[in-house]
Amino acid sequence: MGGHDDDHPELPAMSPNTTARANREAVVAHAAAQRTLNKKELGFFHPAVQLLHWGEVQRSRHASWTDLFQDIIFVAAAFKCGEYLKANFDTLEGIYVCVGCGFSVVATWSHNLQYRARYNGKSNYHKFLEVVYGLFAAVSAHNVVTDETSFRLYNQYAFVSAVIMCRLLSIVRRAELVFVPTSSEVVRHESIEAIARLGVEVCVLAISYGLSRPYEVATVLVAAWVLKNLGFALPVIMGRHTAQAVVPVHVEYTLQRLGELVILVLGEGMLSLAIAETTLESRDVSACDAACWESKVLSAVSFTSGFALLAAFMYLYYRINPSDRHHHAVRRSPARGLIWVMSHSVLAVSGIIIGVSIKVIHPYAASDKVKRGFVPVLSVAMCVSFAILSAHQVLHPGLVDFVLAPDDRARRLSLFTLKALLAASALAMPWLPTGTLGFVFQLYGCMVGCLCALIIAVEKPRSVERRFWAHADKHLREIRHLHEQPHPDEHHHQRHHHHHHRDPDTEGHAPPFVTVGHAPPRGVEVHRVDSTPRLGSPRGTHMSHVSHVSVAISHAASEAKSEPAPGGSQESDDESTYSDTEDYNAALAAA
């Protein structure tokens, strides 16, 4: 397995039978370790274990009850941020405070994800920490009150205190990994760096206690969020994103959770729309005149338009971001993957603003007395959201491949430009004439969102996508080949051992894990890369010993599953599904 190669780089390549047996034994050992965690006899405390090691086959991991518990709290916090914006939208300070609180709420949610995507703790101690973490997250949401005076005098300090307590609990969880004797040096090093980042964030947040105005506190909240992201960006800029310096994350779990973050934000928008007040008169249908029926129809159009806008948002996100792990930005580039992950904070806050704007405008569907202050807020949030989603489309293949891929190039670029112009057209909403009825604004936003969704549906049919990714994968292999030219002394050794293999996920093109030494999907026969030197060495990554390995993961899984778990599983981890561990770029996904 990848972890053993890193610890013993001097070992020669093993024979195919020995290596295949070692892979099977490692998978069985991993299953045994997981069964130990599943036992009910763990007691109050049992150290958290690292989910994955480099080169290891990752098991399917889904959201547990603790994740869902945190999600409920996040929805409540997002709703309270929207309520604050609704009550204080008439000033830029109110909008700014909403954005600052929104970034802090998203950061609290993402800090929990960073830990859960790397480590697994199932003892009562860890569940107790999860509950306390949720308590302080709920306290922070509770203190986002709509009254500006009360918020300024007391609640803003209570909000900051609850956020700081969440960060301190994250430090406690990381400190456990530093002092537990079973932790590896990489885990200790990564945990110490995480503690340092969290400590800096706590120190910055503590500045809020010396401030009095809400916009000053919001500035501190935004600064803490920026420093958090810089803490993850600097290792990429400094070239320290190597297997020796980071703990691998569970990539599929991380991408799934970030997608659920978008769903949670849209769910808050749906909740706001569902409880939106209406100005319709309460009268018997038989006594309803023409004006009454017109008001009812316009209100229905407004509600449907708001719903369609949120549905288009969801469709754009899941249609633009590929489900194939090999085609994702997190898999293909550290810089682009980092940008993709960080963009979710802005996307989430924009989604909150869109939801509350729909809620405020809907009661005036048949009236010209719309609160016009919310119209520019809605237009900017829509423009930012659709611009980010359009950027996601470019981040996955990269700008060069997206622009220069020859198949359907003119069609692809023209449709992308049209989609970008539609996103920018949302900024024209405030320029609609005075006296415009409320349903027109809702319908305008619906048209922008639905047209963008229609363009994506036309732009990305399956046949066109297949040809496009064939070109992008070929270009990626050429780049990696240039960076992985073998040493002259190794040319003869590689020439006799290197073969080409097919991956069903990439339509016959060599998958990325062949060149970076990943554990492949079950049933795929590949070359095992035993590299000396490893990633981050002066000579880069190349193959010095290549052994032909048949990775019989399916057989190993059946052996592991044949032994019953004494205590049964306490979480919803499906241990029957396997996929490959992602490369070092994927470690950035927990940012």
XYZ file of C-alpha atoms in Angstrom:
591
model
C 0.000 0.000 0.000
C 1.037 3.606 -0.513
C 1.752 4.216 3.167
C 4.230 1.322 3.326
C 6.101 2.556 0.257
C 6.599 5.974 1.803
C 7.938 4.480 5.033
C 10.337 2.111 3.287
C 11.416 3.621 -0.046
C 14.509 1.405 -0.162
C 12.530 -1.818 -0.549
C 12.777 -3.417 -3.985
C 9.719 -4.150 -6.098
C 7.862 -7.225 -4.938
C 6.707 -10.052 -7.154
C 3.156 -9.851 -8.516
C 1.863 -12.598 -6.210
C 3.522 -11.099 -3.122
C 2.235 -7.610 -3.879
C -1.308 -8.776 -4.603
C -1.322 -10.756 -1.361
C -0.013 -7.729 0.544
C -2.785 -5.577 -0.920
C -5.416 -8.081 0.123
C -3.949 -8.358 3.612
C -3.893 -4.568 3.966
C -7.566 -4.304 3.011
C -8.454 -7.040 5.485
C -6.437 -5.265 8.199
C -8.242 -2.012 7.432
C -11.594 -3.765 7.751
C -10.495 -5.235 11.080
C -9.531 -1.771 12.351
C -12.930 -0.426 11.332
C -14.654 -3.296 13.118
C -12.708 -2.381 16.244
C -14.186 1.113 16.001
C -17.641 -0.379 15.527
C -17.480 -2.333 18.774
C -19.729 -1.129 21.549
C -16.997 -1.943 24.137
C -14.910 1.086 23.124
C -15.715 2.818 26.392
C -15.794 6.549 26.901
C -12.584 7.268 24.999
C -10.887 5.571 22.091
C -8.432 7.465 19.855
C -9.690 8.616 16.478
C -8.108 6.802 13.541
C -6.945 8.111 10.210
C -9.500 7.322 7.509
C -7.093 6.750 4.629
C -3.431 6.326 3.839
C -1.825 7.196 0.545
C -2.373 4.506 -2.069
C -5.081 2.851 0.041
C -8.451 1.871 -1.351
C -11.141 4.106 0.146
C -14.443 2.762 1.327
C -17.704 4.513 0.688
C -18.501 7.036 3.424
C -21.816 8.819 3.819
C -23.198 11.485 6.087
C -23.727 10.138 9.611
C -26.283 11.251 12.188
C -23.744 13.737 13.579
C -23.350 15.270 10.118
C -27.110 15.599 9.757
C -27.291 17.107 13.237
C -24.777 19.780 12.212
C -26.713 20.352 8.963
C -29.906 21.159 10.867
C -28.031 23.721 12.946
C -26.524 25.243 9.802
C -29.959 25.666 8.218
C -31.158 27.454 11.363
C -28.092 29.716 11.341
C -28.545 30.514 7.654
C -32.200 31.349 8.285
C -31.277 33.702 11.150
C -28.715 35.472 8.941
C -31.433 35.962 6.353
C -33.809 37.319 8.967
C -31.172 39.831 10.064
C -30.752 40.961 6.468
C -34.521 41.273 6.054
C -34.744 43.582 9.079
C -31.657 45.691 8.272
C -31.446 45.669 4.480
C -31.902 49.435 4.208
C -28.258 50.096 5.118
C -25.010 48.740 3.731
C -24.020 47.945 7.299
C -26.902 45.476 7.627
C -25.883 43.693 4.413
C -22.238 43.635 5.494
C -23.064 42.148 8.911
C -25.156 39.451 7.241
C -22.216 38.552 4.978
C -19.765 38.473 7.907
C -22.023 36.264 10.023
C -22.689 34.054 7.002
C -18.978 33.479 6.407
C -18.507 32.560 10.086
C -21.418 30.112 9.987
C -20.049 28.431 6.847
C -16.560 28.300 8.416
C -17.983 26.558 11.493
C -19.601 23.965 9.249
C -16.469 23.486 7.118
C -14.125 23.088 10.119
C -16.189 20.080 11.136
C -15.958 18.726 7.590
C -12.154 19.068 7.565
C -11.884 16.795 10.582
C -14.541 14.307 9.533
C -13.015 13.869 6.051
C -9.663 12.825 7.527
C -10.372 11.024 10.805
C -12.947 8.721 12.286
C -13.790 8.836 15.967
C -16.678 6.705 17.229
C -16.156 6.640 20.976
C -18.554 8.358 23.352
C -15.950 11.056 23.907
C -16.029 12.060 20.246
C -19.807 11.970 20.119
C -19.883 14.178 23.210
C -17.583 16.676 21.463
C -19.874 16.624 18.420
C -22.881 17.478 20.585
C -21.044 20.291 22.395
C -19.794 21.597 19.048
C -23.373 21.639 17.810
C -24.479 23.410 20.988
C -22.125 26.342 20.429
C -23.000 26.436 16.727
C -26.656 26.734 17.755
C -25.758 29.451 20.291
C -24.070 31.459 17.535
C -27.203 31.134 15.398
C -29.429 32.114 18.330
C -27.544 35.392 18.797
C -28.070 36.639 15.238
C -31.026 38.782 16.289
C -32.938 41.163 14.054
C -32.897 44.127 16.436
C -29.820 46.176 15.548
C -29.573 47.840 18.975
C -29.732 44.567 20.888
C -27.264 43.005 18.494
C -24.839 45.900 18.968
C -25.019 45.950 22.763
C -24.868 42.230 23.564
C -25.621 39.642 20.904
C -22.665 40.363 18.610
C -20.278 39.518 21.474
C -22.250 36.375 22.330
C -22.086 35.361 18.646
C -18.311 35.832 18.537
C -17.894 33.941 21.837
C -19.841 30.957 20.476
C -17.765 30.961 17.278
C -14.548 31.053 19.319
C -15.756 28.095 21.413
C -16.333 26.118 18.200
C -12.764 26.864 17.116
C -11.422 25.853 20.546
C -13.279 22.544 20.326
C -11.675 21.983 16.928
C -8.297 22.613 18.575
C -9.130 20.024 21.263
C -9.904 17.407 18.623
C -6.643 18.148 16.806
C -4.636 18.151 20.045
C -5.792 14.588 20.707
C -4.124 13.503 17.468
C -0.884 15.212 18.486
C -0.554 13.482 21.865
C -2.002 10.048 21.097
C 0.950 7.632 20.764
C -0.592 5.780 17.794
C -0.610 8.870 15.553
C 1.929 8.973 12.733
C 4.350 11.824 12.212
C 2.326 13.064 9.242
C -0.840 13.169 11.362
C 0.964 15.020 14.139
C 2.473 17.498 11.702
C -0.870 18.133 9.978
C -2.640 18.489 13.324
C -0.070 20.984 14.616
C -0.525 23.083 11.478
C -4.307 22.923 11.917
C -3.973 24.015 15.554
C -1.792 26.940 14.475
C -4.362 28.044 11.879
C -7.205 27.743 14.370
C -5.195 29.624 16.989
C -4.610 32.518 14.620
C -8.317 32.553 13.802
C -9.217 32.660 17.525
C -6.802 35.552 18.127
C -8.315 37.522 15.257
C -11.868 36.843 16.451
C -10.913 38.017 19.954
C -10.304 41.500 18.535
C -14.091 41.846 18.322
C -14.333 42.309 22.097
C -12.651 45.713 21.758
C -15.054 46.930 19.083
C -18.531 48.376 19.413
C -20.122 48.835 15.966
C -21.586 45.792 14.182
C -19.812 46.626 10.923
C -16.468 46.602 12.788
C -17.224 43.160 14.204
C -18.291 42.016 10.733
C -14.929 43.188 9.390
C -13.182 40.989 11.946
C -15.379 38.022 10.984
C -14.527 38.490 7.297
C -10.816 38.853 8.154
C -10.886 35.574 10.122
C -12.519 33.844 7.149
C -9.855 35.232 4.779
C -7.037 34.075 7.070
C -8.609 30.613 7.250
C -8.506 30.321 3.471
C -4.976 31.709 3.280
C -3.887 29.021 5.724
C -4.884 26.428 3.143
C -3.665 28.346 0.100
C -0.118 28.984 1.313
C 0.952 25.296 1.291
C -0.161 25.098 -2.325
C 1.694 28.269 -3.241
C 4.798 27.044 -1.408
C 4.678 23.632 -3.074
C 4.164 21.664 0.148
C 1.126 19.685 -1.032
C 2.940 16.327 -1.029
C 2.110 12.937 0.422
C 4.722 13.440 3.133
C 3.151 16.683 4.363
C -0.615 16.124 4.302
C -3.146 13.571 5.469
C -5.334 12.390 2.576
C -8.996 13.264 2.744
C -11.915 11.095 1.758
C -12.550 12.820 -1.554
C -15.938 11.405 -2.475
C -17.260 12.153 1.025
C -15.883 15.711 0.844
C -17.414 16.444 -2.555
C -20.704 14.944 -1.428
C -20.763 17.116 1.694
C -19.964 20.292 -0.243
C -22.833 19.479 -2.581
C -25.047 19.013 0.457
C -23.941 22.448 1.677
C -25.441 23.963 -1.480
C -28.613 21.916 -0.964
C -28.868 23.202 2.622
C -28.631 26.801 1.422
C -31.284 26.198 -1.220
C -33.396 24.478 1.440
C -33.206 27.652 3.509
C -34.431 29.534 0.425
C -37.304 27.099 0.011
C -38.199 27.565 3.679
C -38.173 31.341 3.278
C -40.403 31.101 0.210
C -42.816 28.691 1.905
C -43.364 30.950 4.929
C -43.424 34.198 2.953
C -46.382 36.387 3.770
C -48.973 37.331 1.186
C -50.904 40.548 0.658
C -53.906 38.781 -0.875
C -57.226 39.639 0.675
C -58.943 36.832 2.523
C -62.303 36.600 0.852
C -64.651 33.933 -0.388
C -63.910 32.710 -3.904
C -67.508 33.430 -4.941
C -67.059 37.071 -3.897
C -63.700 37.503 -5.649
C -63.787 40.118 -8.405
C -61.451 40.540 -11.365
C -58.822 42.420 -9.354
C -58.869 39.696 -6.717
C -58.336 36.948 -9.278
C -55.559 38.928 -10.926
C -53.845 39.288 -7.567
C -54.116 35.547 -6.948
C -52.684 34.710 -10.370
C -49.756 37.129 -10.003
C -48.997 35.742 -6.565
C -48.934 32.225 -8.021
C -46.604 33.394 -10.801
C -44.304 34.999 -8.229
C -44.189 31.872 -6.055
C -43.554 29.609 -9.039
C -40.825 31.915 -10.350
C -39.045 31.923 -7.000
C -39.224 28.139 -6.825
C -37.951 27.779 -10.401
C -35.008 30.105 -9.677
C -33.874 27.950 -6.752
C -34.392 24.764 -8.788
C -32.316 26.213 -11.643
C -29.569 27.038 -9.141
C -29.522 23.414 -7.996
C -29.555 22.056 -11.569
C -26.678 24.313 -12.611
C -24.519 23.224 -9.686
C -24.959 19.482 -10.202
C -24.860 19.661 -14.016
C -21.730 21.811 -14.217
C -19.711 19.927 -11.591
C -18.829 16.462 -12.951
C -19.708 13.326 -11.056
C -16.711 11.474 -12.511
C -13.875 11.781 -10.016
C -11.248 11.837 -12.771
C -12.799 14.939 -14.324
C -13.041 17.002 -11.144
C -10.838 20.038 -10.497
C -9.899 18.679 -7.067
C -8.435 15.629 -8.785
C -6.688 17.357 -11.658
C -5.002 20.476 -10.222
C -4.167 21.667 -6.684
C -4.676 25.345 -7.509
C -7.959 24.878 -9.364
C -9.207 22.426 -6.745
C -8.443 24.908 -3.986
C -10.329 27.687 -5.790
C -13.277 25.351 -6.336
C -13.467 24.462 -2.642
C -13.109 28.045 -1.390
C -15.783 29.309 -3.772
C -18.427 27.391 -1.816
C -18.350 29.902 1.041
C -19.249 32.749 -1.308
C -21.754 30.530 -3.098
C -23.449 29.648 0.195
C -23.742 33.271 1.376
C -25.063 34.311 -2.053
C -27.654 31.539 -1.843
C -28.793 32.799 1.562
C -29.234 36.306 0.158
C -31.188 35.008 -2.843
C -33.558 33.092 -0.562
C -34.327 36.000 1.740
C -34.728 38.389 -1.220
C -37.343 36.110 -2.747
C -39.105 35.986 0.611
C -39.221 39.793 0.907
C -40.353 40.488 -2.662
C -43.038 37.801 -2.895
C -45.677 39.526 -0.677
C -45.711 42.408 -3.170
C -46.298 40.209 -6.219
C -49.369 42.238 -7.265
C -48.213 45.555 -5.832
C -45.846 48.302 -6.921
C -44.816 48.987 -3.313
C -41.923 46.556 -3.452
C -39.038 47.145 -1.063
C -36.719 48.275 -3.838
C -33.694 48.046 -1.565
C -33.795 44.274 -1.932
C -33.805 44.357 -5.729
C -30.095 45.284 -6.119
C -29.240 42.822 -3.335
C -31.007 40.032 -5.241
C -29.443 41.033 -8.556
C -25.872 41.080 -7.181
C -26.340 37.740 -5.384
C -27.681 36.149 -8.575
C -24.843 37.559 -10.663
C -22.203 36.327 -8.195
C -23.775 32.856 -7.891
C -24.126 32.244 -11.621
C -20.657 33.682 -12.271
C -19.156 31.240 -9.741
C -21.026 28.327 -11.304
C -19.768 29.363 -14.735
C -16.231 29.528 -13.329
C -16.649 25.969 -12.025
C -17.198 24.834 -15.593
C -13.759 26.186 -16.534
C -11.973 25.072 -13.364
C -12.511 21.352 -13.919
C -10.720 20.973 -17.284
C -8.606 24.127 -16.975
C -8.763 27.308 -19.022
C -6.422 26.060 -21.752
C -8.310 22.830 -22.377
C -11.686 24.541 -22.123
C -10.758 27.147 -24.724
C -8.591 25.081 -27.073
C -10.388 21.721 -27.158
C -11.106 21.368 -30.898
C -14.394 19.438 -30.817
C -17.376 21.831 -30.920
C -15.092 24.664 -29.854
C -17.087 27.507 -31.441
C -20.361 26.147 -30.097
C -18.958 25.619 -26.617
C -17.398 29.068 -26.334
C -20.412 30.868 -27.783
C -22.813 29.149 -25.367
C -20.487 29.823 -22.432
C -20.284 33.499 -23.401
C -24.062 33.664 -23.661
C -24.380 32.121 -20.204
C -21.911 34.649 -18.771
C -23.858 37.504 -20.340
C -27.070 36.166 -18.836
C -25.425 36.111 -15.397
C -24.337 39.728 -15.903
C -27.838 40.669 -17.081
C -29.091 40.073 -13.535
C -27.424 43.369 -12.632
C -29.967 45.163 -14.841
C -32.829 44.224 -12.520
C -32.603 47.425 -10.382
C -33.032 49.505 -13.538
C -36.571 48.313 -14.124
C -38.908 51.341 -14.019
C -40.529 52.613 -10.848
C -43.975 51.117 -10.345
C -42.939 47.642 -11.521
C -45.002 44.952 -9.813
C -43.219 42.522 -7.520
C -43.881 39.442 -9.624
C -41.856 40.984 -12.477
C -38.657 40.879 -10.403
C -39.305 37.268 -9.465
C -40.046 36.385 -13.077
C -36.915 38.211 -14.260
C -34.719 36.176 -11.903
C -36.494 32.988 -12.924
C -35.857 33.665 -16.609
C -32.145 34.306 -16.017
C -31.727 31.115 -14.005
C -33.807 28.908 -16.297
C -32.091 30.189 -19.450
C -28.681 29.447 -17.909
C -29.889 25.946 -17.036
C -31.209 25.467 -20.581
C -27.862 26.542 -22.052
C -26.034 24.014 -19.874
C -28.414 21.265 -21.001
C -27.762 22.151 -24.657
C -24.049 22.719 -24.135
C -23.247 19.427 -22.399
C -24.844 16.436 -24.132
C -23.157 13.145 -23.329
C -21.519 12.633 -26.731
C -19.993 16.121 -26.735
C -18.775 15.683 -23.159
C -17.097 12.398 -24.061
C -15.102 13.952 -26.886
C -14.224 17.003 -24.805
C -12.864 14.990 -21.880
C -10.969 12.697 -24.234
C -9.028 15.750 -25.401
C -8.572 17.097 -21.857
C -7.346 13.723 -20.546
C -4.898 13.395 -23.417
C -3.492 16.848 -22.710
C -3.186 16.065 -18.995
C -1.270 12.848 -19.747
C 1.103 14.748 -22.027
C 1.805 17.318 -19.298
C 2.435 14.635 -16.712
C 4.656 12.742 -19.142
C 6.836 15.824 -19.570
C 7.171 16.209 -15.798
C 7.813 12.511 -15.224
C 10.568 11.790 -17.740
C 12.594 8.873 -16.333
C 16.211 9.117 -15.321
C 18.542 7.824 -18.102
C 19.569 4.882 -15.883
C 15.921 3.889 -15.538
C 14.921 4.130 -19.185
C 15.791 0.523 -19.933
C 13.923 -0.729 -16.855
C 10.762 1.214 -17.730
C 10.844 0.220 -21.377
C 10.469 -3.442 -20.468
C 7.811 -3.035 -17.791
C 5.506 -0.196 -18.828
C 2.150 -1.130 -20.402
C -1.063 0.714 -21.204
C -4.321 -0.067 -19.441
C -7.886 0.986 -19.821
C -10.118 2.583 -17.237
C -13.871 2.386 -17.842
C -14.295 5.791 -16.204
C -12.190 7.541 -18.842
C -13.312 5.696 -21.958
C -10.056 3.819 -22.465
C -7.695 6.656 -21.652
C -5.035 6.143 -19.003
C -6.469 7.264 -15.678
C -4.564 9.764 -13.558
C -3.822 7.257 -10.811
C -1.570 5.299 -13.199
C 0.936 8.147 -13.273
C 0.745 9.242 -9.641
C 0.643 5.880 -7.930
C -2.955 5.502 -6.752
C -4.798 2.424 -5.739
C -7.128 1.700 -8.679
C -10.789 0.703 -8.643
C -11.532 -2.938 -8.010
C -11.051 -5.266 -10.930
C -8.658 -2.928 -12.763
C -5.217 -4.389 -13.445
C -2.560 -1.670 -13.387
C 1.145 -1.109 -12.811
C 2.094 -0.580 -9.204
C 4.381 2.423 -8.939
C 7.116 2.026 -6.317
C 8.809 5.396 -6.689
C 12.178 6.440 -5.304
C 12.429 9.390 -4.826
C 8.867 10.259 -3.865
C 6.704 13.340 -4.411
C 8.482 16.495 -3.399
C 11.984 15.149 -4.076
C 14.377 17.149 -6.268
C 13.905 14.808 -9.190
C 10.126 14.804 -8.899
C 7.984 11.691 -9.235
C 9.097 8.916 -11.529
C 9.138 5.136 -11.658
C 12.282 3.394 -10.497
C 10.655 0.019 -9.824
C 7.491 -1.091 -11.588
C 5.831 -4.320 -10.611
C 2.904 -5.819 -12.506
C 0.064 -6.100 -9.971
C -3.433 -7.503 -10.210
C -5.362 -5.579 -7.556
C -8.019 -8.033 -6.395
C -9.961 -5.646 -4.204
C -13.229 -7.464 -4.728
C -11.737 -10.662 -3.352
C -10.233 -8.823 -0.392
C -13.541 -7.145 0.350
C -15.324 -10.481 0.382
C -12.709 -11.835 2.807
C -13.138 -8.827 5.063
C -16.923 -9.016 4.983
C -16.941 -12.757 5.681
C -15.918 -12.017 9.283
C -18.919 -10.611 11.155
C -18.475 -7.370 13.063
C -18.930 -8.061 16.789
C -20.641 -4.802 17.626
C -22.278 -3.861 14.380
C -21.893 -0.519 12.667
C -22.989 2.584 14.524
C -22.822 4.865 11.504
C -24.080 4.790 7.951
C -20.745 3.882 6.311
C -21.358 1.481 3.461
C -18.305 -0.781 3.530
C -19.228 -2.728 0.414
C -18.459 -0.005 -2.127
C -14.916 0.854 -3.152
C -13.284 3.556 -5.237
C -9.737 4.732 -5.720
C -7.947 7.007 -3.280
C -7.424 10.368 -4.961
C -4.017 11.963 -5.551
C -2.368 14.590 -3.430
C -4.506 17.342 -4.964
C -7.509 15.887 -3.195
C -6.042 16.779 0.183
C -7.065 20.342 -0.557
C -10.735 19.417 -0.683
C -11.184 19.835 3.082
C -10.392 23.545 2.955
